[in-house]
Coordinates of C-alpha atoms and ligand atoms in Angstrom, one line a residue:
M1 CA 4.2 34.8 2.0
D2 CA 7.7 35.4 3.2
P3 CA 9.2 31.8 3.6
K4 CA 10.3 32.9 7.1
Y5 CA 6.7 32.4 8.2
I6 CA 6.1 29.1 6.5
R7 CA 6.6 25.6 7.9
N8 CA 6.1 22.5 5.9
F9 CA 6.0 19.3 7.9
A10 CA 4.9 15.7 7.7
I11 CA 3.5 13.5 10.4
I12 CA 5.1 10.1 10.4
A13 CA 4.3 7.1 12.6
H14 CA 3.6 3.4 12.8
I15 CA 0.1 2.6 11.7
D16 CA -2.6 3.3 14.4
H17 CA -0.2 5.4 16.5
G18 CA -2.5 8.4 15.9
K19 CA -1.3 10.4 12.8
S20 CA -4.8 11.0 11.5
T21 CA -6.3 11.9 14.9
L22 CA -3.4 14.3 15.6
S23 CA -3.9 15.9 12.1
D24 CA -7.6 16.5 12.9
R25 CA -6.7 18.0 16.2
L26 CA -4.2 20.4 14.7
L27 CA -6.8 21.5 12.1
E28 CA -9.3 22.1 14.9
L29 CA -6.9 24.0 17.1
T30 CA -5.9 26.3 14.2
G31 CA -9.5 26.9 13.4
S32 CA -9.2 25.4 10.0
L33 CA -12.3 23.4 10.9
T34 CA -14.9 24.3 13.4
H35 CA -15.9 21.5 15.7
R36 CA -19.2 21.2 13.9
E37 CA -17.5 20.7 10.6
M38 CA -15.3 18.1 12.2
Q39 CA -16.2 14.7 11.0
A40 CA -14.3 11.8 12.5
Q41 CA -11.0 11.7 10.7
V42 CA -11.6 14.2 7.9
L43 CA -8.2 13.6 6.4
D44 CA -9.1 10.0 5.6
A45 CA -11.6 11.2 3.0
M46 CA -12.1 8.2 0.8
D47 CA -14.8 5.9 2.1
L48 CA -12.6 3.0 1.7
E49 CA -9.9 4.6 3.8
R50 CA -12.3 5.5 6.5
E51 CA -13.7 2.0 6.7
R52 CA -10.3 0.4 6.8
G53 CA -8.9 3.0 9.0
I54 CA -5.9 3.5 6.9
T55 CA -4.6 6.5 4.9
I56 CA -4.0 5.5 1.4
K57 CA -2.9 8.8 -0.2
A58 CA -0.8 11.5 1.3
H59 CA -2.7 14.7 1.7
S60 CA -1.6 18.3 2.2
V61 CA -3.5 20.9 4.2
R62 CA -2.7 24.5 4.9
M63 CA -3.4 26.0 8.3
M64 CA -2.8 29.5 9.7
Y65 CA -1.5 29.6 13.2
K66 CA -1.0 32.7 15.4
A67 CA 1.9 31.8 17.6
K68 CA 2.8 33.1 21.0
D69 CA 5.2 35.6 19.3
G70 CA 2.1 37.3 17.8
I71 CA 3.0 36.3 14.3
T72 CA 0.7 34.3 12.1
Y73 CA 2.5 31.4 10.4
Q74 CA 1.4 29.3 7.5
L75 CA 1.7 25.6 8.4
N76 CA 1.5 23.1 5.6
L77 CA 0.7 19.6 7.0
I78 CA 1.3 16.5 5.0
D79 CA -0.4 13.4 6.3
T80 CA 1.4 10.2 5.3
P81 CA 0.4 6.6 5.2
G82 CA 2.1 4.3 7.7
H83 CA 1.8 0.9 6.0
V84 CA 4.9 -0.8 4.7
D85 CA 3.3 -1.0 1.2
F86 CA 3.2 2.7 0.9
S87 CA 6.6 3.8 2.0
Y88 CA 6.9 5.3 -1.5
E89 CA 4.1 7.8 -0.7
V90 CA 5.9 8.6 2.5
S91 CA 9.1 9.5 0.7
R92 CA 7.2 11.6 -1.8
S93 CA 5.7 13.6 1.1
L94 CA 9.0 14.0 2.9
A95 CA 10.6 15.5 -0.2
S96 CA 8.3 18.5 0.2
C97 CA 8.9 19.2 3.9
E98 CA 11.6 20.6 6.1
G99 CA 10.5 18.9 9.3
A100 CA 8.5 15.9 10.6
L101 CA 6.5 15.0 13.7
L102 CA 7.4 11.5 14.7
V103 CA 4.4 10.2 16.5
V104 CA 4.9 7.2 18.9
D105 CA 2.1 5.5 20.8
A106 CA 3.0 5.6 24.5
T107 CA 1.3 2.2 25.1
Q108 CA 3.1 0.5 22.2
G109 CA 6.5 2.2 21.9
V110 CA 8.6 2.2 18.8
E111 CA 7.4 -0.2 16.1
A112 CA 8.9 -1.3 12.8
Q113 CA 7.4 1.5 10.7
T114 CA 8.3 4.1 13.3
L115 CA 11.9 3.1 12.7
A116 CA 11.6 2.8 8.9
N117 CA 9.8 6.2 8.5
A118 CA 12.2 8.0 10.9
Y119 CA 15.2 6.7 9.0
L120 CA 13.6 8.0 5.7
A121 CA 13.0 11.4 7.3
I122 CA 16.6 11.5 8.7
S123 CA 18.1 10.6 5.3
N124 CA 16.0 13.3 3.7
G125 CA 17.6 15.8 6.0
L126 CA 14.4 16.6 7.9
E127 CA 14.3 18.1 11.4
I128 CA 12.4 15.7 13.6
L129 CA 10.2 16.5 16.6
P130 CA 9.3 13.4 18.6
V131 CA 5.7 13.3 19.9
I132 CA 4.5 10.7 22.4
N133 CA 0.8 10.1 21.9
K134 CA -2.1 8.5 23.8
I135 CA -0.9 9.6 27.3
D136 CA -4.6 9.6 28.4
L137 CA -4.5 5.8 28.4
P138 CA -3.6 4.1 31.8
S139 CA -1.0 1.9 30.2
A140 CA 0.9 4.8 28.7
D141 CA 4.6 4.7 29.7
I142 CA 6.2 8.0 28.7
E143 CA 9.6 7.3 30.1
R144 CA 9.9 3.9 28.5
T145 CA 8.8 5.4 25.2
K146 CA 11.4 8.1 25.4
E147 CA 14.1 5.5 26.1
M148 CA 13.0 3.4 23.1
I149 CA 13.1 6.4 20.8
E150 CA 16.7 7.1 22.0
N151 CA 17.8 3.5 21.8
T152 CA 16.2 2.4 18.6
V153 CA 15.8 5.5 16.5
G154 CA 18.8 7.3 17.9
L155 CA 17.1 10.6 18.4
P156 CA 17.3 12.6 21.6
A157 CA 13.9 12.4 23.2
D158 CA 14.2 14.5 26.3
D159 CA 12.2 17.3 24.7
A160 CA 9.6 14.9 23.2
I161 CA 6.1 16.4 23.6
A162 CA 3.7 14.0 25.4
V163 CA 0.2 14.5 24.2
S164 CA -3.2 13.0 23.8
A165 CA -4.4 13.5 20.3
K166 CA -7.8 12.2 21.4
T167 CA -8.4 14.7 24.2
G168 CA -6.2 17.4 22.8
L169 CA -4.0 17.5 25.9
N170 CA -0.7 19.4 25.2
V171 CA -1.4 19.5 21.4
E172 CA -1.0 23.2 21.4
E173 CA 2.6 22.7 22.4
I174 CA 3.2 20.9 19.2
L175 CA 2.1 23.9 17.2
E176 CA 4.6 26.1 19.1
A177 CA 7.4 23.6 18.6
I178 CA 6.7 23.5 14.9
V179 CA 7.1 27.3 14.7
T180 CA 10.2 27.5 17.0
K181 CA 12.0 24.3 16.2
L182 CA 11.4 23.4 12.6
P183 CA 13.3 25.3 9.8
S184 CA 11.6 27.5 7.4
P185 CA 11.8 26.6 3.7
K186 CA 14.8 28.0 1.8
G187 CA 14.0 29.2 -1.6
D188 CA 14.1 32.3 -3.7
A189 CA 10.8 33.7 -4.9
S190 CA 12.5 35.9 -7.5
A191 CA 14.5 33.0 -9.1
P192 CA 13.2 31.1 -12.1
L193 CA 10.3 28.8 -11.2
Q194 CA 11.0 25.3 -10.0
A195 CA 8.1 23.4 -8.5
L196 CA 8.0 19.7 -7.6
I197 CA 4.9 17.6 -8.4
F198 CA 4.4 15.3 -5.4
D199 CA 1.0 14.0 -6.1
S200 CA -1.6 14.1 -8.8
W201 CA -5.0 12.5 -9.2
F202 CA -8.0 12.4 -11.5
D203 CA -11.1 14.2 -10.4
A204 CA -14.2 13.3 -12.3
Y205 CA -15.4 16.9 -12.5
R206 CA -12.1 18.9 -12.8
G207 CA -9.8 16.5 -14.6
V208 CA -6.2 16.1 -13.6
I209 CA -5.3 17.9 -10.3
V210 CA -1.7 18.3 -9.4
L211 CA -0.3 18.9 -5.9
A212 CA 3.0 20.8 -6.0
R213 CA 5.6 22.3 -3.7
V214 CA 7.1 25.5 -5.1
I215 CA 10.9 25.5 -4.4
N216 CA 11.9 28.7 -6.2
G217 CA 10.0 31.4 -8.0
R218 CA 6.2 31.8 -8.3
L219 CA 3.4 29.9 -9.8
R220 CA 0.3 32.0 -10.9
T221 CA -3.1 31.3 -12.3
G222 CA -3.2 31.9 -16.1
Q223 CA 0.5 31.4 -16.6
K224 CA 2.1 28.8 -18.9
I225 CA 4.1 26.0 -17.3
K226 CA 6.5 23.6 -18.8
L227 CA 7.1 20.1 -17.5
M228 CA 10.8 19.6 -17.6
S229 CA 10.8 15.8 -18.1
N230 CA 9.1 16.1 -21.5
G231 CA 9.1 19.8 -22.4
K232 CA 5.3 19.9 -22.8
V233 CA 3.7 23.3 -22.1
F234 CA 0.3 23.8 -20.4
D235 CA -1.8 26.7 -19.1
I236 CA -2.7 26.9 -15.4
E237 CA -6.5 27.3 -15.2
S238 CA -7.0 27.5 -11.5
M239 CA -5.0 27.1 -8.3
G240 CA -5.9 26.5 -4.7
V241 CA -5.0 25.1 -1.3
L242 CA -6.7 22.6 0.8
T243 CA -7.7 24.0 4.2
P244 CA -8.9 21.1 4.1
K245 CA -11.7 22.6 2.0
P246 CA -10.4 23.6 -1.4
V247 CA -9.9 27.4 -1.4
E248 CA -9.0 29.2 -4.7
I249 CA -5.9 31.3 -4.7
A250 CA -4.0 33.3 -7.4
E251 CA -0.4 32.5 -6.6
L252 CA 1.9 30.1 -4.8
S253 CA 5.4 31.4 -4.1
A254 CA 8.7 29.8 -3.0
G255 CA 8.2 27.5 0.0
E256 CA 4.4 27.1 -0.5
V257 CA 2.4 24.0 -1.2
G258 CA -0.9 23.9 -3.2
F259 CA -2.8 22.3 -6.1
F260 CA -3.6 23.4 -9.6
V261 CA -5.7 22.4 -12.5
A262 CA -4.0 23.0 -15.9
T263 CA -4.9 22.1 -19.5
I264 CA -3.2 18.7 -18.8
K265 CA -5.5 16.1 -20.5
N266 CA -3.2 13.1 -20.6
V267 CA -2.9 11.5 -17.3
V268 CA 0.7 10.4 -18.0
D269 CA 1.8 14.0 -18.3
S270 CA 1.4 14.8 -14.6
K271 CA 4.2 12.6 -13.5
V272 CA 5.0 12.6 -9.8
G273 CA 8.6 13.8 -9.2
D274 CA 8.7 16.0 -12.3
T275 CA 9.8 19.6 -12.1
I276 CA 7.5 22.4 -13.3
T277 CA 9.1 25.6 -14.7
D278 CA 8.1 28.8 -16.6
P279 CA 8.7 28.4 -20.4
A280 CA 9.2 32.2 -20.6
E281 CA 12.1 32.1 -18.0
P282 CA 13.0 28.4 -17.6
A283 CA 15.1 27.0 -14.8
T284 CA 18.3 25.4 -16.0
E285 CA 18.0 22.3 -13.8
M286 CA 15.4 19.8 -12.7
L287 CA 14.9 19.3 -9.0
P288 CA 16.1 15.9 -7.7
G289 CA 13.2 13.7 -8.6
F290 CA 11.9 10.5 -7.0
E291 CA 13.2 7.1 -7.5
D292 CA 11.2 5.2 -10.1
I293 CA 9.2 2.9 -8.0
K294 CA 9.1 -0.7 -9.0
S295 CA 6.2 -3.1 -8.5
M296 CA 7.1 -6.0 -6.3
V297 CA 4.0 -8.2 -6.4
F298 CA 2.2 -9.3 -9.6
A299 CA -1.2 -10.8 -10.2
G300 CA -3.7 -11.3 -13.1
L301 CA -6.9 -9.3 -13.0
Y302 CA -9.9 -10.6 -15.1
T303 CA -13.5 -9.6 -15.3
I304 CA -16.0 -12.3 -14.7
E305 CA -18.1 -11.1 -17.6
S306 CA -15.8 -10.8 -20.7
H307 CA -17.8 -7.9 -22.1
E308 CA -16.5 -5.8 -19.1
H309 CA -12.9 -6.1 -20.3
G310 CA -12.9 -2.6 -21.8
A311 CA -14.4 -1.1 -18.7
L312 CA -11.6 -2.7 -16.6
R313 CA -9.0 -1.1 -18.9
D314 CA -10.6 2.3 -18.4
A315 CA -10.8 1.9 -14.7
L316 CA -7.2 0.7 -14.5
E317 CA -6.1 3.8 -16.4
K318 CA -7.9 6.1 -14.1
L319 CA -6.5 4.4 -11.0
K320 CA -3.0 4.5 -12.4
L321 CA -3.3 8.3 -12.5
N322 CA -3.7 8.3 -8.7
D323 CA -1.1 5.8 -8.1
A324 CA 2.2 5.8 -9.9
S325 CA 3.3 2.7 -8.0
F326 CA 0.8 0.5 -9.8
S327 CA 1.4 -0.9 -13.3
F328 CA -0.6 -3.1 -15.7
E329 CA -0.3 -4.7 -19.1
P330 CA -2.7 -6.8 -21.1
E331 CA -2.4 -10.6 -20.7
S332 CA -4.5 -13.5 -21.7
S333 CA -5.3 -16.8 -20.1
V334 CA -6.7 -19.9 -21.7
A335 CA -9.0 -20.3 -18.7
L336 CA -10.0 -16.7 -18.0
G337 CA -9.8 -15.0 -21.4
F338 CA -8.4 -11.4 -21.7
G339 CA -7.2 -9.6 -18.6
F340 CA -4.3 -7.6 -17.2
R341 CA -1.1 -8.5 -15.5
C342 CA -0.9 -5.9 -12.7
G343 CA 2.1 -5.0 -10.6
F344 CA 1.7 -3.8 -7.0
L345 CA 3.9 -2.6 -4.1
G346 CA 2.5 -5.4 -1.8
L347 CA -0.5 -7.4 -0.9
L348 CA -2.4 -4.6 0.9
H349 CA -1.9 -2.4 -2.1
M350 CA -3.2 -5.2 -4.4
E351 CA -6.3 -5.7 -2.1
I352 CA -7.0 -2.0 -2.2
I353 CA -6.8 -1.7 -5.9
Q354 CA -9.1 -4.7 -6.3
E355 CA -11.6 -3.3 -3.9
R356 CA -11.6 0.1 -5.5
L357 CA -12.2 -1.4 -8.9
E358 CA -15.2 -3.3 -7.6
R359 CA -16.6 -0.4 -5.6
E360 CA -15.9 2.7 -7.6
F361 CA -16.2 1.1 -11.0
N362 CA -18.7 -1.6 -10.3
L363 CA -16.6 -4.5 -11.8
D364 CA -16.7 -8.1 -10.8
L365 CA -13.2 -9.4 -10.8
I366 CA -11.2 -12.6 -10.5
T367 CA -7.7 -12.1 -9.2
T368 CA -5.1 -14.8 -9.7
A369 CA -2.5 -15.7 -7.0
P370 CA 0.1 -13.0 -6.4
G371 CA 3.7 -13.7 -7.3
V372 CA 7.0 -12.0 -7.7
K373 CA 9.4 -11.4 -10.6
Y374 CA 12.1 -14.0 -11.2
R375 CA 15.3 -13.6 -13.2
I376 CA 16.0 -16.7 -15.3
T377 CA 19.2 -17.4 -17.1
L378 CA 18.5 -19.8 -20.0
T379 CA 20.9 -22.5 -21.1
G380 CA 21.7 -20.4 -24.1
G381 CA 22.9 -17.6 -21.8
E382 CA 20.0 -15.3 -22.4
V383 CA 18.4 -13.7 -19.3
V384 CA 14.7 -13.2 -19.0
E385 CA 12.4 -11.8 -16.3
V386 CA 9.3 -13.7 -15.6
E387 CA 6.4 -12.6 -13.3
N388 CA 3.7 -14.8 -14.9
P389 CA 3.8 -18.5 -14.3
S390 CA 2.2 -19.2 -17.7
R391 CA 5.4 -17.7 -19.3
W392 CA 7.7 -19.9 -17.2
P393 CA 10.3 -21.4 -19.6
D394 CA 10.6 -25.1 -20.1
P395 CA 12.7 -26.5 -17.2
T396 CA 15.1 -28.2 -19.6
N397 CA 16.1 -24.7 -20.9
I398 CA 16.7 -23.2 -17.5
A399 CA 20.3 -22.8 -16.3
Q400 CA 19.6 -20.7 -13.2
I401 CA 16.8 -19.0 -11.4
E402 CA 17.1 -16.0 -9.1
E403 CA 14.4 -14.7 -6.9
P404 CA 14.0 -11.3 -5.1
V405 CA 15.1 -11.1 -1.5
I406 CA 14.1 -8.6 1.1
I407 CA 15.7 -7.5 4.4
A408 CA 13.0 -7.7 7.0
K409 CA 13.1 -6.0 10.3
I410 CA 10.8 -7.4 12.9
L411 CA 10.3 -5.7 16.3
T412 CA 8.6 -7.9 18.9
N413 CA 8.4 -8.8 22.6
E414 CA 10.8 -11.4 23.9
E415 CA 8.1 -14.0 24.6
Y416 CA 7.2 -14.3 20.9
V417 CA 10.7 -14.6 19.6
G418 CA 10.6 -18.4 19.6
G419 CA 7.5 -18.6 17.4
I420 CA 8.8 -16.0 15.0
L421 CA 12.2 -17.6 14.6
K422 CA 10.5 -20.8 13.6
L423 CA 8.3 -19.0 11.2
V424 CA 11.2 -17.2 9.5
E425 CA 13.1 -20.4 9.2
D426 CA 10.1 -22.1 7.7
K427 CA 10.0 -19.3 5.2
R428 CA 13.6 -19.9 4.2
G429 CA 14.9 -16.9 6.1
K430 CA 18.6 -16.2 6.9
Q431 CA 19.3 -14.4 10.1
Q432 CA 21.4 -11.2 9.9
N433 CA 21.0 -9.8 13.3
F434 CA 19.4 -10.4 16.7
E435 CA 19.3 -7.4 19.1
Y436 CA 17.7 -6.4 22.4
V437 CA 16.5 -2.8 22.0
S438 CA 15.1 -2.6 25.5
S439 CA 14.8 -5.1 28.4
N440 CA 12.1 -7.1 26.7
R441 CA 12.0 -5.9 23.1
V442 CA 13.9 -7.6 20.3
L443 CA 14.8 -6.4 16.9
L444 CA 15.2 -9.3 14.4
T445 CA 16.9 -8.7 11.0
Y446 CA 16.4 -11.4 8.4
Q447 CA 16.9 -12.0 4.7
L448 CA 13.8 -13.6 3.3
P449 CA 12.6 -14.5 -0.2
L450 CA 9.9 -12.0 -1.2
N451 CA 7.9 -14.9 -2.6
E452 CA 7.3 -16.2 0.9
I453 CA 6.2 -12.9 2.2
V454 CA 3.7 -12.5 -0.6
L455 CA 2.1 -15.8 0.3
D456 CA 0.9 -15.6 3.9
F457 CA 3.7 -14.1 6.0
Y458 CA 1.7 -11.3 7.5
D459 CA -1.1 -13.5 8.7
R460 CA 1.3 -16.1 10.2
L461 CA 3.4 -13.4 11.9
K462 CA 0.3 -11.9 13.4
S463 CA -0.9 -15.2 14.7
V464 CA 2.4 -16.4 16.2
S465 CA 2.9 -13.0 17.9
R466 CA -0.7 -12.4 18.8
G467 CA -0.3 -9.1 16.9
Y468 CA 2.7 -8.0 19.0
A469 CA 5.2 -7.9 16.2
S470 CA 5.7 -5.3 13.6
L471 CA 7.4 -5.8 10.2
D472 CA 9.1 -3.5 7.8
Y473 CA 11.0 -4.6 4.8
A474 CA 13.0 -3.4 1.8
L475 CA 14.1 -5.1 -1.3
A476 CA 17.7 -6.3 -1.0
G477 CA 18.7 -8.0 -4.3
M478 CA 18.3 -11.5 -5.6
W479 CA 19.5 -15.0 -4.7
V480 CA 19.6 -18.2 -6.6
S481 CA 16.9 -20.7 -5.8
P482 CA 15.6 -23.9 -7.3
M483 CA 12.1 -22.8 -8.1
V484 CA 9.6 -24.9 -10.0
K485 CA 6.2 -24.3 -11.7
M486 CA 3.4 -26.2 -10.1
D487 CA 0.3 -26.7 -12.3
I488 CA -3.2 -27.4 -11.1
L489 CA -5.5 -29.7 -13.1
I490 CA -9.2 -29.6 -12.9
G491 CA -11.0 -32.6 -14.3
G492 CA -7.7 -33.6 -15.9
D493 CA -7.1 -30.3 -17.7
P494 CA -4.4 -27.8 -16.5
V495 CA -5.8 -24.4 -15.7
D496 CA -3.2 -21.8 -16.5
A497 CA -4.5 -19.2 -14.2
L498 CA -4.0 -21.5 -11.2
S499 CA -0.3 -22.2 -11.8
V500 CA 2.1 -21.0 -9.1
I501 CA 5.9 -20.9 -8.7
V502 CA 7.2 -22.6 -5.6
H503 CA 10.5 -23.7 -4.1
R504 CA 11.3 -27.3 -5.2
D505 CA 11.8 -28.5 -1.6
F506 CA 8.3 -27.3 -0.7
A507 CA 6.5 -28.3 -3.8
F508 CA 5.1 -31.6 -2.5
E509 CA 3.8 -30.1 0.7
R510 CA 2.3 -27.1 -1.0
G511 CA 0.7 -29.2 -3.7
K512 CA -0.9 -31.4 -1.2
S513 CA -2.4 -28.7 0.9
L514 CA -3.3 -26.6 -2.1
V515 CA -5.6 -29.2 -3.7
H516 CA -6.9 -30.0 -0.2
K517 CA -7.9 -26.4 0.3
M518 CA -9.3 -26.1 -3.2
R519 CA -11.5 -29.1 -2.5
E520 CA -13.0 -27.2 0.4
L521 CA -13.5 -24.1 -1.7
I522 CA -14.9 -25.5 -5.0
P523 CA -18.6 -26.2 -4.5
R524 CA -20.0 -29.6 -5.5
Q525 CA -21.1 -29.9 -9.1
M526 CA -23.5 -32.3 -10.7
F527 CA -20.6 -34.6 -11.4
E528 CA -17.4 -35.7 -9.7
V529 CA -14.4 -33.3 -10.2
A530 CA -10.7 -34.4 -9.9
L531 CA -8.3 -31.8 -8.5
Q532 CA -4.6 -32.5 -9.1
A533 CA -1.3 -30.7 -8.6
A534 CA 1.5 -31.5 -11.0
I535 CA 5.1 -30.6 -11.7
G536 CA 5.7 -31.1 -15.4
A537 CA 4.1 -34.4 -16.2
K538 CA 4.3 -35.7 -12.6
I539 CA 1.2 -35.6 -10.5
I540 CA 2.1 -34.9 -6.9
A541 CA -1.3 -34.6 -5.2
R542 CA -4.9 -35.4 -5.9
E543 CA -8.3 -34.8 -4.3
T544 CA -11.9 -35.3 -5.5
V545 CA -14.9 -33.0 -5.2
S546 CA -17.7 -35.5 -5.0
A547 CA -20.9 -35.0 -7.0
I548 CA -23.9 -33.2 -5.6
R549 CA -26.5 -35.3 -3.9
K550 CA -29.8 -34.9 -5.8
D551 CA -31.9 -34.8 -2.6
V552 CA -30.3 -31.4 -1.4
I553 CA -32.6 -29.4 -3.7
A554 CA -35.5 -31.8 -3.4
K555 CA -35.5 -31.4 0.4
C556 CA -36.1 -27.6 0.0
Y557 CA -39.3 -28.0 -1.9
G558 CA -41.0 -29.7 1.0
G559 CA -39.5 -27.4 3.5
D560 CA -40.0 -23.8 4.6
I561 CA -40.1 -21.3 1.8
S562 CA -38.0 -18.6 3.3
R563 CA -35.2 -21.1 3.9
K564 CA -35.4 -22.1 0.2
K565 CA -35.2 -18.4 -0.8
K566 CA -32.2 -17.9 1.4
L567 CA -30.5 -20.9 -0.2
L568 CA -31.2 -19.6 -3.7
N569 CA -30.0 -16.1 -2.8
K570 CA -26.9 -17.4 -1.3
Q571 CA -26.3 -19.3 -4.5
K572 CA -26.8 -16.2 -6.5
E573 CA -24.3 -14.2 -4.3
G574 CA -21.8 -17.0 -4.8
K575 CA -22.4 -17.1 -8.5
K576 CA -21.3 -13.5 -8.8
R577 CA -17.8 -14.4 -8.0
M578 CA -17.6 -17.7 -9.8
K579 CA -15.9 -18.3 -13.1
R580 CA -16.9 -21.2 -15.2
I581 CA -13.9 -23.1 -16.5
G582 CA -14.7 -25.9 -18.8
K583 CA -17.8 -27.3 -17.0
V584 CA -16.8 -26.4 -13.5
D585 CA -17.7 -23.3 -11.5
I586 CA -14.7 -22.0 -9.6
P587 CA -15.1 -19.4 -6.9
Q588 CA -12.7 -16.5 -6.6
E589 CA -11.3 -17.9 -3.3
A590 CA -10.0 -21.0 -5.1
F591 CA -7.8 -18.8 -7.3
L592 CA -6.2 -17.4 -4.1
A593 CA -6.1 -20.7 -2.2
V594 CA -2.3 -20.8 -2.4
L595 CA -2.3 -17.8 0.0
K596 CA -3.9 -20.0 2.7
V597 CA -1.6 -23.0 2.6
G598 CA 1.9 -21.6 3.3
Ligands
GDP601 P1 -3.0 6.4 12.3 O1 -3.1 5.1 11.7 O2 -1.7 6.7 12.8 O3 -3.6 7.5 11.4 O4 -3.9 6.4 13.6 P2 -5.3 7.0 13.9 O5 -5.3 8.5 14.1 O6 -6.3 6.4 12.9 O7 -5.6 6.4 15.3 C1 -5.7 5.0 15.5 C2 -6.6 4.7 16.7 O8 -6.0 5.2 17.9 C3 -7.9 5.3 16.6 O9 -8.9 4.4 17.1 C4 -7.9 6.6 17.4 O10 -9.1 7.0 18.0 C5 -6.9 6.1 18.5 N1 -6.2 7.3 19.1 C6 -5.4 8.2 18.5 N2 -4.9 9.1 19.3 C7 -5.3 8.7 20.6 C8 -5.1 9.2 21.9 O11 -4.3 10.2 22.1 N3 -5.6 8.5 22.9 C9 -6.4 7.4 22.7 N4 -6.9 6.9 23.8 N5 -6.7 6.9 21.5 C10 -6.1 7.6 20.4
MG602 MG1 -4.5 7.5 9.4

């Protein structure tokens, strides 16, 4: 199609402001889906996404829209995730668009991710159309939302389109604005092929599927392609577009977005950000790729049954194909055996990977407490990076420890500022800025150690603000901190998988509440179990799990049979997520107890 009649756009928003609902409505209005085919939130296709109500992967859908000028346009919609952990996916999507709809909930106004995503779009040179959503709700305040868009994002909002994605009110206006206000792609269909891989995933039936945006030239079924990063050549077997049903097509030309299946067997070969060209008439230059994304949060993953270790490796390899932001390498633990050290973008990302491993691959896992990567200068001058507490150097060999620091932007209502300031101070934060963005909305900018965010920052922020605070953060270098390794001893023996890195000044407090929490989580055994926290040889806290009373079981025999069954079933359930260490059964929750004691 002539690029003049193509529009590629993303929808960006803070979570829950209505991206997915609006996408569905656009599909419906363009007749891409009949009402009958419409399932609630078709774009959130994965079960897990639907249940959690979040969009994990960006999707691309082609719609045909007959505009008021009588011309039929091809609109390619890229739905993007809104959570802070997935800003990498947002930037991937933005690189294949010329414009973006910035959706803002009229009852909430601008939130932290509205701001972060809008800045990303602006810095990618995208044209932005502000859309004010949820105007069917009585508490919607269109004027105030416009004012906030102008004051915080810095975009003119006079022409913002006020809609209800739920009822469909004014949504048609968005389609007209996409056609009249967003630029068409620039590209030359007769130039040598350059296409950008912006997503790829493994499909159990079809193998590796690649989503690409053709920038210049044409991509055809049956042709050979060359990946410019490694020079490898493959044959395109089939191509298609998502409408959102997959529809086979023969060609994608400059400006268009679609997927293809090629003879790519090795998952590592379909690297997101790579440029595809035609080996017969190759382009001379690669397209500007994506930043190599770095994992920020690390944790150990182990199977409860050691014979499932190979299955875990296979599953991790498959997930890795869908998700370049996730990394893993083998590690072993004295307590847990063979497992993997995995790197994630954040805690939500980690939870999602763990849940997918359990659901889609049927694995029972133990996850160790998440941590960050420290840069340690040894007394000999050598610098090492450590993300696994069990590799922490001997303190007498450490000259300096640096920890990763983030810049956090928190948007909240005035009345919660007091509680939030106390929280960020508790978390070793340093204030950078304090700014009123409207009469009662405050934007706080803080430097905070990532280590503290990883522990329990989200939950604490949510509770001190009753949910009326939003957070966005970006890595902002390292600072020097006196961190120490805290070991946990069970029955007198240190359990390597339970060690955590903490700030020296907080070690005593943390140790005390950690063993206290673990005492609640570890079920009673037939014998007494001592729980201790230690720094080096020094014990800093101790609790005891007392032995089980014999009459607990005895009582059941006399009692009602269904109650006994229930008790036994419950024990079985619990067993599933227990790991026996030495003689003691430790539940999964105990490995993550440190998350609950910040
Ligand atoms: P996303 O996280 O940005 O994709 O947001 P969703 O599309 O999943 O919407 C979040 C919630 O807001 C869902 O419960 C939607 O039903 C609801 N919602 C979305 N748009 C509207 C709207 O225009 N009006 C009302 N009342 N609710 C809406
Ligand atoms: Mg969504």
